[in-house]
Short mmCIF file of C-alpha atoms and ligand atoms in Angstrom, two decimals:
data_model
loop_
_atom_site.label_atom_id
_atom_site.label_comp_id
_atom_site.label_asym_id
_atom_site.label_seq_id
_atom_site.Cartn_x
_atom_site.Cartn_y
_atom_site.Cartn_z
CA MET I 1 -34.89 10.09 50.71
CA ASN I 2 -34.90 8.87 46.97
CA ALA I 3 -35.17 12.12 45.96
CA SER I 4 -32.58 14.14 47.43
CA PRO I 5 -30.29 16.18 45.57
CA PHE I 6 -27.76 13.43 46.43
CA PHE I 7 -29.79 10.98 44.96
CA ILE I 8 -30.09 12.73 41.88
CA ILE I 9 -26.71 12.80 41.23
CA VAL I 10 -25.99 8.81 41.67
CA ASP I 11 -28.70 8.36 38.81
CA VAL I 12 -27.00 11.34 36.69
CA LEU I 13 -23.79 8.92 37.46
CA ILE I 14 -25.21 5.78 36.77
CA PHE I 15 -27.16 7.10 33.40
CA LEU I 16 -23.64 8.17 32.04
CA GLY I 17 -22.11 4.49 33.62
CA VAL I 18 -24.32 3.04 31.30
CA LEU I 19 -24.03 5.16 28.33
CA GLY I 20 -20.17 4.90 28.79
CA LEU I 21 -20.44 0.89 29.04
CA ALA I 22 -22.76 1.23 26.16
CA VAL I 23 -20.28 2.84 24.00
CA GLN I 24 -17.34 0.85 25.18
CA ALA I 25 -19.84 -2.45 23.99
CA PHE I 26 -20.41 -0.56 20.72
CA ILE I 27 -16.91 0.18 20.11
CA GLY I 28 -16.51 -4.10 20.47
CA LEU I 29 -19.19 -4.82 18.24
CA ALA I 30 -17.45 -2.42 15.54
CA PHE I 31 -14.55 -3.59 16.16
CA PHE I 32 -15.60 -7.37 15.76
CA PHE I 33 -17.40 -6.20 12.45
CA SER I 34 -14.23 -4.66 11.18
CA SER I 35 -12.35 -7.99 12.20
CA VAL I 36 -14.89 -9.99 10.20
CA TRP I 37 -14.99 -7.70 7.22
CA GLU I 38 -11.00 -7.63 7.58
CA LYS I 39 -10.88 -11.57 7.05
CA GLU I 40 -8.99 -11.89 10.48
CA ARG I 41 -9.92 -14.77 12.08
CA ARG I 42 -8.17 -14.58 15.37
CA ALA I 43 -9.17 -11.14 15.85
CA THR I 44 -12.81 -11.62 15.19
CA VAL I 45 -12.41 -14.52 18.08
CA PHE I 46 -11.04 -11.51 20.63
CA ALA I 47 -12.88 -9.08 19.45
CA ALA I 48 -16.28 -11.00 20.07
CA VAL I 49 -14.71 -12.19 23.67
CA GLN I 50 -14.44 -8.87 24.15
CA PHE I 51 -17.84 -7.37 23.03
CA ALA I 52 -19.12 -10.30 24.90
CA GLY I 53 -17.10 -9.06 27.98
CA MET I 54 -18.60 -5.60 27.49
CA THR I 55 -21.91 -6.86 27.36
CA ALA I 56 -22.03 -8.71 30.06
CA LEU I 57 -20.22 -5.82 32.17
CA LEU I 58 -23.32 -3.75 30.63
CA ILE I 59 -25.79 -5.94 32.12
CA ILE I 60 -23.94 -6.66 35.56
CA PHE I 61 -23.99 -2.89 36.02
CA LEU I 62 -28.17 -2.40 34.93
CA LEU I 63 -28.73 -5.14 37.29
CA MET I 64 -26.86 -3.47 40.22
CA ALA I 65 -28.74 -0.05 39.31
CA LEU I 66 -31.89 -1.68 39.10
CA SER I 67 -31.16 -3.47 42.71
CA GLY I 68 -30.97 -0.14 44.16
CA PHE I 69 -27.10 -1.46 45.12
CA PHE I 70 -25.65 2.02 43.80
CA LYS I 71 -27.89 3.86 46.65
CA THR I 72 -25.88 1.98 49.52
CA ALA I 73 -22.98 2.85 50.63
CA PRO I 74 -20.63 -0.06 49.24
CA GLY I 75 -22.35 0.81 45.61
CA MET I 76 -21.31 4.17 46.24
CA VAL I 77 -17.83 3.62 46.91
CA LEU I 78 -18.02 1.20 44.02
CA LEU I 79 -19.31 3.64 41.45
CA ILE I 80 -16.89 6.29 42.51
CA ALA I 81 -13.79 4.26 42.50
CA GLY I 82 -15.26 3.03 39.00
CA TYR I 83 -15.36 6.84 38.06
CA ILE I 84 -12.03 7.70 39.23
CA THR I 85 -10.47 5.06 37.43
CA VAL I 86 -12.09 5.54 34.21
CA VAL I 87 -11.73 9.17 34.26
CA PHE I 88 -7.80 8.42 34.92
CA ALA I 89 -7.54 6.01 32.35
CA ALA I 90 -9.26 8.08 29.84
CA ILE I 91 -6.99 11.06 30.77
CA PHE I 92 -3.88 8.72 30.37
CA MET I 93 -4.43 7.42 26.82
CA VAL I 94 -6.25 10.38 25.54
CA ARG I 95 -4.32 13.44 26.49
CA LYS I 96 -1.70 14.56 23.94
CA THR I 97 1.92 13.96 25.31
CA ALA I 98 5.24 15.41 24.57
CA PRO I 99 5.92 16.00 21.02
CA ASN I 100 8.88 14.48 18.76
CA LEU I 101 10.68 17.50 18.08
CA ARG I 102 13.07 16.11 15.35
CA ALA I 103 9.96 14.49 13.59
CA LEU I 104 8.41 17.95 13.28
CA GLN I 105 11.48 19.39 12.00
CA GLY I 106 11.26 16.64 8.58
CA THR I 107 14.38 15.21 7.25
CA ALA I 108 16.35 18.20 8.66
CA GLY I 109 15.39 17.17 12.39
CA TYR I 110 17.57 13.51 11.66
CA MET I 111 20.70 15.11 9.92
CA VAL I 112 23.69 14.39 12.01
CA SER I 113 26.24 15.56 9.52
CA LYS I 114 26.69 16.23 6.11
CA GLY I 115 25.40 13.71 3.36
CA ASN I 116 26.23 12.93 -0.19
CA ARG I 117 23.52 12.96 -2.65
CA PHE I 118 23.09 9.36 -4.01
CA ASP I 119 24.11 8.37 -7.89
CA GLU I 120 21.25 6.49 -8.88
CA ARG I 121 23.50 4.46 -11.20
CA VAL I 122 24.40 2.39 -7.84
CA GLN I 123 20.49 1.58 -6.73
CA VAL I 124 19.71 -2.09 -7.58
CA PHE I 125 17.45 -1.60 -9.90
CA ALA I 126 19.53 0.70 -12.30
CA ARG I 127 22.21 -2.02 -11.74
CA ASN I 128 20.13 -4.71 -12.28
CA ARG I 129 17.94 -3.58 -14.96
CA SER I 130 19.48 -1.00 -17.18
CA ILE I 131 23.23 -1.43 -16.94
CA ARG I 132 23.34 -4.64 -19.79
CA PRO I 133 26.47 -7.16 -19.64
CA GLY I 134 29.07 -6.21 -22.32
CA SER I 135 27.83 -2.56 -22.98
CA LYS I 136 30.29 0.43 -22.17
CA GLN I 137 28.00 1.59 -19.30
CA TYR I 138 28.65 -2.27 -17.83
CA HIS I 139 32.70 -2.07 -18.38
CA GLN I 140 32.73 2.07 -16.43
CA PHE I 141 29.94 1.10 -14.17
CA TYR I 142 31.69 -2.09 -12.61
CA ARG I 143 35.66 -0.93 -13.15
CA ASP I 144 34.40 1.64 -10.69
CA HIS I 145 32.54 -0.79 -8.21
CA PRO I 146 33.99 -4.35 -8.62
CA GLU I 147 32.74 -5.45 -5.36
CA LEU I 148 29.20 -5.35 -7.19
CA GLU I 149 29.80 -7.29 -10.07
CA LYS I 150 30.13 -10.82 -9.10
CA TYR I 151 26.55 -10.52 -6.78
CA ASP I 152 24.87 -8.75 -9.59
CA SER I 153 25.86 -10.96 -12.20
CA GLU I 154 24.84 -14.30 -9.88
CA ARG I 155 21.58 -12.11 -9.94
CA ARG I 156 20.73 -11.22 -13.48
CA GLU I 157 21.14 -15.08 -13.77
CA LYS I 158 18.31 -15.51 -11.73
CA GLY I 159 16.19 -13.06 -13.43
CA GLY I 160 17.10 -9.79 -11.61
CA PRO I 161 15.41 -8.47 -8.43
CA LEU I 162 11.74 -9.79 -9.37
CA GLY I 163 13.66 -13.47 -10.59
CA LYS I 164 10.84 -15.67 -12.13
CA ILE I 165 7.64 -13.43 -11.52
CA GLY I 166 4.82 -15.43 -9.56
CA LEU I 167 7.32 -18.44 -8.43
CA ILE I 168 5.86 -18.14 -5.17
CA ASP I 169 2.12 -18.77 -6.59
CA LYS I 170 2.92 -21.65 -8.46
CA PRO I 171 0.85 -23.48 -10.13
CA ASP I 172 -1.74 -20.58 -10.66
CA GLU I 173 0.60 -17.44 -11.38
CA GLY I 174 -0.07 -17.13 -15.07
CA PRO I 175 -3.20 -14.51 -15.21
CA ASN I 176 -2.07 -12.55 -12.38
CA VAL I 177 1.12 -12.18 -13.71
CA ALA I 178 -0.44 -10.95 -17.15
CA ALA I 179 -2.30 -8.43 -14.53
CA LEU I 180 0.51 -7.17 -13.11
CA LEU I 181 2.40 -6.59 -16.82
CA ALA I 182 -0.76 -4.68 -17.80
CA SER I 183 0.26 -2.38 -15.19
CA ILE I 184 3.94 -2.19 -15.09
CA SER I 185 3.57 -1.29 -19.22
CA ILE I 186 1.82 2.12 -18.30
CA PRO I 187 4.76 3.91 -16.46
CA ILE I 188 7.26 2.71 -19.64
CA HIS I 189 4.79 4.61 -21.83
CA LEU I 190 5.06 7.68 -19.61
CA CYS I 191 8.65 7.96 -19.38
CA SER I 192 9.99 9.18 -22.41
CA PRO I 193 11.43 12.88 -22.06
CA GLU I 194 9.01 14.87 -23.48
CA VAL I 195 6.37 13.46 -21.44
CA VAL I 196 8.58 13.44 -18.22
CA LYS I 197 9.78 16.75 -18.51
CA PRO I 198 6.80 18.39 -21.32
CA ASP I 199 6.96 21.53 -23.14
CA SER I 200 3.89 23.94 -22.38
CA HIS I 201 1.16 23.10 -25.23
CA PRO I 202 1.30 24.97 -28.41
CA LEU I 203 -1.83 25.96 -27.29
CA MET I 204 -0.81 27.55 -24.55
CA ASN I 205 1.21 30.00 -26.68
CA GLY I 206 4.40 30.26 -24.31
CA LYS I 207 2.38 31.82 -21.97
CA LYS I 208 3.13 32.51 -18.50
CA ILE I 209 0.60 32.86 -15.83
CA ASP I 210 0.92 34.96 -13.18
CA LEU I 211 0.06 33.09 -9.92
CA SER I 212 0.69 34.05 -6.35
CA PRO I 213 2.26 31.28 -4.25
CA SER I 214 -0.74 30.63 -2.29
CA GLU I 215 -3.18 30.72 -5.20
CA ALA I 216 -0.78 28.55 -7.06
CA THR I 217 -0.10 25.87 -4.23
CA ILE I 218 -4.50 25.76 -4.15
CA ARG I 219 -4.50 24.95 -7.88
CA ILE I 220 -1.81 22.20 -7.84
CA LYS I 221 -3.03 20.13 -5.05
CA GLY I 222 -7.04 20.72 -6.29
CA TYR I 223 -5.61 19.73 -9.79
CA ALA I 224 -3.60 16.64 -8.35
CA THR I 225 -6.61 15.26 -5.74
CA ASN I 226 -8.95 15.77 -8.88
CA ILE I 227 -6.91 13.51 -10.74
CA GLY I 228 -6.64 11.05 -8.58
CA ALA I 229 -4.11 11.76 -5.61
CA ASP I 230 -4.95 10.28 -1.97
CA LEU I 231 -2.60 12.42 -0.51
CA VAL I 232 -0.74 15.61 -2.11
CA GLY I 233 1.58 17.57 0.00
CA ILE I 234 4.80 19.98 -0.89
CA ALA I 235 8.17 20.10 0.05
CA LYS I 236 10.59 22.81 -0.35
CA ILE I 237 13.53 20.66 -1.99
CA ASN I 238 16.68 19.98 0.27
CA PRO I 239 19.20 18.99 -2.57
CA LEU I 240 20.72 16.19 -0.76
CA TRP I 241 17.22 14.12 -1.78
CA ILE I 242 17.77 14.73 -5.65
CA TYR I 243 20.08 11.73 -7.28
CA SER I 244 23.50 13.13 -8.03
CA HIS I 245 23.66 11.37 -11.49
CA ARG I 246 20.96 9.27 -13.63
CA GLY I 247 20.98 5.60 -13.21
CA GLU I 248 17.78 3.94 -14.57
CA ILE I 249 17.53 4.44 -18.59
CA PHE I 250 14.57 2.87 -20.84
CA HIS I 251 13.88 3.76 -24.43
CA GLU I 252 17.29 3.47 -25.10
CA ASN I 253 17.82 7.15 -23.92
CA TRP I 254 21.42 5.92 -23.02
CA GLU I 255 22.91 9.43 -23.56
CA GLU I 256 21.10 10.00 -20.41
CA TRP I 257 22.80 7.39 -18.65
CA GLY I 258 25.70 8.94 -15.91
CA ARG I 259 24.45 12.13 -16.01
CA GLU I 260 24.30 14.66 -13.53
CA ILE I 261 21.19 15.55 -12.11
CA PRO I 262 20.51 19.51 -11.78
CA ALA I 263 19.19 20.43 -8.25
CA ASP I 264 17.45 23.51 -9.17
CA HIS I 265 13.92 22.96 -8.78
CA LYS I 266 12.96 24.40 -5.41
CA TYR I 267 9.45 22.53 -4.50
CA ALA I 268 8.49 18.58 -4.94
CA ILE I 269 4.76 18.27 -4.73
CA VAL I 270 4.53 14.35 -3.61
CA VAL I 271 1.46 12.31 -3.87
CA ALA I 272 0.35 9.58 -2.31
CA GLU I 273 -1.95 6.57 -3.63
CA GLU I 274 -3.52 4.04 -1.18
CA MET I 275 -2.91 0.34 -1.78
CA SER I 276 -5.85 -1.97 -1.49
CA PHE I 277 -5.94 -3.38 1.78
CA ASP I 278 -7.23 -6.56 0.49
CA MET I 279 -4.14 -6.53 -2.31
CA VAL I 280 -1.99 -6.42 0.02
CA GLY I 281 -3.45 -9.04 2.71
CA PRO I 282 -2.21 -12.08 0.23
CA ALA I 283 1.47 -10.81 0.57
CA PRO I 284 4.09 -11.89 -0.67
CA HIS I 285 1.45 -13.41 -3.25
CA THR I 286 1.38 -11.85 -6.69
CA PRO I 287 -1.99 -9.98 -5.77
CA SER I 288 0.60 -7.76 -3.41
CA LEU I 289 2.72 -7.12 -6.64
CA ILE I 290 -0.05 -6.48 -8.99
CA GLU I 291 -1.14 -3.38 -6.74
CA SER I 292 2.00 -2.25 -6.56
CA MET I 293 2.03 -2.11 -9.81
CA LYS I 294 -1.25 -0.77 -10.41
CA ASN I 295 0.07 1.83 -7.95
CA TYR I 296 3.20 3.15 -9.83
CA ALA I 297 0.67 3.04 -13.03
CA LYS I 298 -1.31 5.60 -11.39
CA GLY I 299 1.81 7.37 -9.85
CA ALA I 300 2.70 7.61 -13.47
CA TYR I 301 -0.39 8.89 -14.80
CA ILE I 302 -0.93 11.40 -12.01
CA SER I 303 3.07 13.07 -12.06
CA THR I 304 2.94 13.34 -15.82
CA GLN I 305 -0.36 15.20 -16.26
CA LEU I 306 0.72 17.34 -13.20
CA ALA I 307 3.78 18.12 -14.88
CA ALA I 308 2.00 18.96 -17.88
CA PHE I 309 -0.69 21.27 -16.16
CA ILE I 310 2.58 22.84 -14.45
CA ALA I 311 4.54 23.12 -17.92
CA ASN I 312 1.00 24.68 -19.65
CA LEU I 313 1.29 27.17 -16.64
CA GLY I 314 4.73 28.47 -18.21
CA TYR I 315 7.00 26.74 -15.15
CA GLU I 316 9.42 24.07 -15.45
CA ALA I 317 8.52 20.82 -14.24
CA THR I 318 9.48 16.80 -14.06
CA ALA I 319 7.62 14.33 -13.23
CA ASN I 320 8.78 10.88 -10.72
CA HIS I 321 7.18 7.90 -11.28
CA LEU I 322 8.44 4.44 -11.04
CA ARG I 323 10.37 4.48 -14.59
CA HIS I 324 11.94 8.24 -14.44
CA TYR I 325 12.92 9.38 -10.62
CA THR I 326 15.43 12.22 -10.49
CA ALA I 327 14.55 12.29 -6.76
CA ILE I 328 14.44 9.81 -3.62
CA LEU I 329 10.77 10.09 -2.60
CA PRO I 330 10.26 9.25 1.01
CA PRO I 331 12.41 11.64 2.73
CA LEU I 332 10.88 14.57 0.36
CA ALA I 333 7.38 13.12 1.60
CA VAL I 334 8.19 13.46 5.09
CA ASP I 335 9.53 17.15 3.98
CA ALA I 336 6.01 17.82 2.28
CA GLY I 337 4.10 16.90 5.36
CA LEU I 338 2.84 13.18 4.70
CA GLY I 339 4.14 11.21 7.28
CA GLU I 340 7.27 9.93 8.75
CA VAL I 341 9.67 6.95 7.37
CA GLY I 342 9.13 3.61 9.62
CA ARG I 343 11.39 1.14 10.64
CA LEU I 344 10.48 -0.56 7.68
CA GLY I 345 11.75 2.09 5.47
CA TYR I 346 8.69 3.16 3.54
CA LEU I 347 6.87 5.94 4.35
CA MET I 348 3.96 5.87 6.86
CA THR I 349 1.06 8.38 6.54
CA LYS I 350 -1.79 8.30 9.41
CA GLU I 351 -4.10 7.97 6.51
CA PHE I 352 -3.12 4.49 5.35
CA GLY I 353 0.39 3.72 7.22
CA PRO I 354 2.80 2.26 4.53
CA ARG I 355 -0.04 0.80 2.24
CA ILE I 356 0.77 3.68 -0.30
CA ARG I 357 3.01 4.34 -3.33
CA LEU I 358 4.86 7.90 -4.07
CA SER I 359 5.38 9.55 -7.08
CA ALA I 360 6.15 13.33 -7.33
CA VAL I 361 6.89 16.38 -9.51
CA THR I 362 9.76 18.64 -9.00
CA THR I 363 8.94 22.46 -9.98
CA ASN I 364 10.37 25.94 -9.83
CA LEU I 365 6.76 27.04 -9.79
CA PRO I 366 6.36 29.36 -6.44
CA LEU I 367 4.62 27.37 -4.05
CA ILE I 368 3.82 27.45 -0.34
CA PRO I 369 5.67 24.34 1.49
CA ASP I 370 3.71 21.87 3.75
CA LYS I 371 5.00 21.48 7.50
CA PRO I 372 6.53 18.34 8.76
CA VAL I 373 4.12 15.85 11.02
CA ASP I 374 4.62 13.76 13.82
CA ILE I 375 2.35 11.19 13.94
CA GLY I 376 4.36 9.05 16.51
CA VAL I 377 5.56 6.63 14.23
CA GLU I 378 9.20 6.92 15.42
CA ASP I 379 8.45 6.20 19.12
CA PHE I 380 6.01 3.61 17.96
CA CYS I 381 8.67 1.64 15.93
CA LYS I 382 11.11 1.66 18.77
CA PHE I 383 9.39 -1.18 20.34
CA CYS I 384 7.04 -2.49 18.06
CA LYS I 385 9.80 -4.18 15.47
CA LYS I 386 6.55 -6.69 13.89
CA CYS I 387 8.27 -5.81 10.45
CA ALA I 388 11.35 -7.00 11.87
CA THR I 389 10.19 -10.15 13.29
CA CYS I 390 8.24 -11.18 10.11
CA CYS I 391 11.04 -10.01 7.25
CA PRO I 392 12.02 -13.41 5.54
CA SER I 393 15.12 -11.94 4.79
CA GLU I 394 16.26 -10.44 8.19
CA SER I 395 16.86 -7.21 6.26
CA ILE I 396 14.90 -4.53 8.76
CA PRO I 397 17.41 -3.89 11.56
CA TYR I 398 15.99 -4.53 15.20
CA ASP I 399 18.14 -2.13 16.68
CA ASP I 400 15.64 0.48 19.20
CA GLU I 401 17.20 3.76 17.88
CA PRO I 402 18.12 4.32 14.31
CA LYS I 403 21.71 4.94 13.27
CA GLU I 404 23.53 7.10 11.00
CA PHE I 405 23.29 6.38 7.34
CA ASN I 406 25.21 8.91 5.17
CA GLY I 407 24.62 11.90 7.53
CA THR I 408 21.14 11.01 8.83
CA LEU I 409 19.89 8.72 11.45
CA LYS I 410 17.34 6.27 10.25
CA TRP I 411 16.59 2.35 10.57
CA LYS I 412 18.59 1.66 7.29
CA LEU I 413 16.77 -1.72 5.16
CA ASN I 414 19.42 -3.85 3.68
CA ASP I 415 18.05 -3.70 0.20
CA GLU I 416 20.23 -6.17 -1.08
CA THR I 417 19.26 -9.15 0.80
CA CYS I 418 15.32 -7.76 0.88
CA PHE I 419 15.81 -7.99 -3.06
CA GLY I 420 17.31 -11.44 -3.12
CA TYR I 421 13.82 -12.70 -1.21
CA TRP I 422 12.11 -10.71 -4.06
CA ALA I 423 14.16 -12.98 -6.80
CA LYS I 424 13.29 -16.20 -4.63
CA ALA I 425 9.54 -15.18 -4.37
CA GLY I 426 9.05 -13.72 -7.95
CA THR I 427 6.93 -10.71 -6.20
CA ASP I 428 7.99 -7.56 -4.43
CA CYS I 429 7.11 -9.46 -0.87
CA CYS I 430 5.28 -6.76 1.07
CA ILE I 431 5.13 -8.74 4.02
CA CYS I 432 6.59 -5.72 6.38
CA MET I 433 4.09 -3.58 4.63
CA LYS I 434 1.06 -6.14 5.30
CA VAL I 435 2.09 -6.59 9.02
CA CYS I 436 2.74 -3.00 9.97
CA PRO I 437 -0.06 -1.95 12.91
CA TRP I 438 -0.43 0.88 10.82
CA SER I 439 -1.36 -0.69 7.65
CA HIS I 440 -5.17 -1.86 9.00
CA ALA I 441 -7.91 -1.10 7.11
CA ARG I 442 -9.44 2.45 7.80
CA THR I 443 -12.87 0.95 9.96
CA PHE I 444 -14.42 3.06 12.56
CA PRO I 445 -12.16 1.33 15.69
CA HIS I 446 -8.74 1.43 13.11
CA ARG I 447 -9.26 5.22 12.81
CA LEU I 448 -10.13 5.34 16.29
CA ILE I 449 -6.68 3.81 17.34
CA VAL I 450 -4.85 5.73 14.70
CA TRP I 451 -5.94 9.09 16.41
CA LEU I 452 -4.80 7.69 20.03
CA ILE I 453 -1.90 6.40 19.02
CA ALA I 454 -0.66 9.67 16.89
CA ARG I 455 -1.07 11.85 19.87
CA ASN I 456 -0.73 9.22 22.80
CA LYS I 457 2.80 7.37 24.00
CA TYR I 458 0.85 5.36 26.20
CA ALA I 459 -1.73 4.47 23.60
CA ARG I 460 1.06 3.32 21.30
CA ARG I 461 2.56 1.08 23.75
CA ILE I 462 -0.95 -0.61 24.72
CA PHE I 463 -2.14 -0.84 20.81
CA SER I 464 1.49 -2.01 20.19
CA VAL I 465 0.89 -5.33 21.88
CA MET I 466 -3.01 -5.39 21.56
CA ASP I 467 -1.88 -5.72 18.03
CA ASN I 468 -0.05 -8.82 18.44
CA ILE I 469 -2.76 -10.40 21.02
CA PHE I 470 -5.70 -9.38 18.30
CA TYR I 471 -3.35 -10.18 15.01
CA GLY I 472 -0.68 -12.35 15.99
CA ARG I 473 3.02 -11.69 15.82
CA ILE I 474 3.77 -13.77 12.55
CA SER I 475 2.18 -13.36 8.68
CA ILE I 476 0.24 -15.39 7.46
CA PRO I 477 -0.93 -14.83 3.50
CA LYS I 478 -4.69 -13.86 3.39
CA ALA I 479 -7.01 -15.21 0.50
CA ALA I 480 -6.71 -12.96 -2.50
CA PRO I 481 -9.91 -11.85 -4.26
CA LYS I 482 -11.47 -14.16 -6.62
CA TRP I 483 -10.20 -12.25 -9.66
CA ALA I 484 -6.56 -12.31 -8.21
CA ARG I 485 -6.08 -16.16 -6.38
CA PHE I 486 -3.03 -17.52 -6.35
CA LYS I 487 -4.06 -21.19 -5.32
CA ASN I 488 -6.48 -24.08 -7.47
S1 SF4 N 501 9.75 -6.16 1.58
FE1 SF4 N 501 9.74 -8.81 2.67
S2 SF4 N 501 12.10 -9.11 1.96
FE2 SF4 N 501 11.95 -7.08 2.09
S3 SF4 N 501 12.25 -6.10 3.72
FE3 SF4 N 501 9.90 -6.43 3.49
S4 SF4 N 501 9.42 -8.04 4.65
FE4 SF4 N 501 11.61 -8.05 4.53
S1 SF4 N 502 5.70 -3.06 11.79
FE1 SF4 N 502 6.01 -2.07 13.63
S2 SF4 N 502 8.19 -1.36 13.56
FE2 SF4 N 502 7.32 -1.75 11.68
S3 SF4 N 502 7.27 0.03 10.85
FE3 SF4 N 502 5.25 -0.97 11.31
S4 SF4 N 502 5.09 0.18 13.36
FE4 SF4 N 502 7.41 0.11 12.96
#
């Protein structure tokens, strides 16, 4: 009787059931270790409970199997019901649900009317850093924008968008300020006109090297990765994302201020560098600012070398980094297929979430553009809103749907109030980046979760709720690595 084909099938089902429960318990264990590694106390407790629950289930299942229960009528009913539930749940969570068609069109998918190119002179850093009180440019700018003068004067008195650096860390901020100033000096060294828009090296003899677009694309991406880029994508430039006029000036290069920026380059190579999980965790304290500046320095290093490489091939190239922008990078990164822009206003990537910094090179070298991607960000952000809840200056909108701004649908960050908080903290805050469920370290369980949420809308809802359960809905700064501590 026990060797009948029916009972062989039951034995196979029991074996597969044990295997499935063992895999579940293993994922629970991996999540426990991941939470310990992430130094997330609350998640560690929940992961331990989850692992204990899965292990208990596995043991109960094994005991039931060994007792022969699954070969009785009620046991078989339970086994088959369990299988049906698990198979349906798996199909429900794993299958690819309807794509977001507008995300697949890149920024063009979100355009509802004709927008205008943005003038860099109005950008908050350009206003505060470049326009010196009493200068010709100062009078010219505030004559055109009188509504900003009082606000900007008050901010300048407080020390600009960053205020007094490291204020929130007192009394131990000195070494961290020294570290971030070390990084911030690199983009300054790399922003003179001959560096950001280089000529071909004399040893290249002004030669133009013929490359097909596909060969040029392979070489450019390979070179960018080789010199340190974590992600690289190519966009065909929509001129809307090129600033209309220069606004940020360094090296006393005042003839550049207010100069019209030609939108004559057809392609942008956009590069992303991962920000360290350990350094973002202590946000809004100085370690996250050190990390931002380190990555801006990397971006300056990569983009200027890449521009020099393209110039040596005989084509025009302009580096875009912290101290020299001709373009707005997040929309270019979307069009370059690196990710989608989230509620918090940053680019969100599948690989690192918003935990990245961007740099770019615009060029007339013919290249093959990448396709925009749908990784489920817009749908996830519609109901998550964690960054908006945690933002100390209430700068991130709560609206369910993105709204029109300059012809494009987006969740528009209030950058004036955001920078107001930066001045109070003396850092670049980064709380929104830190709390975003997409920012977790890419350990095995988080890779699995990102794979699921990128393809399935039900997984997005479930894991958004689970993120709140496991990690909480408020931001608590984590301990910094010892060398970058901010407390005695
Ligand atoms: S950086 Fe800070 S203040 Fe600015 S939007 Fe993010 S959480 Fe809010
Ligand atoms: S915290 Fe939530 S709402 Fe905010 S960007 Fe991240 S996923 Fe979107």
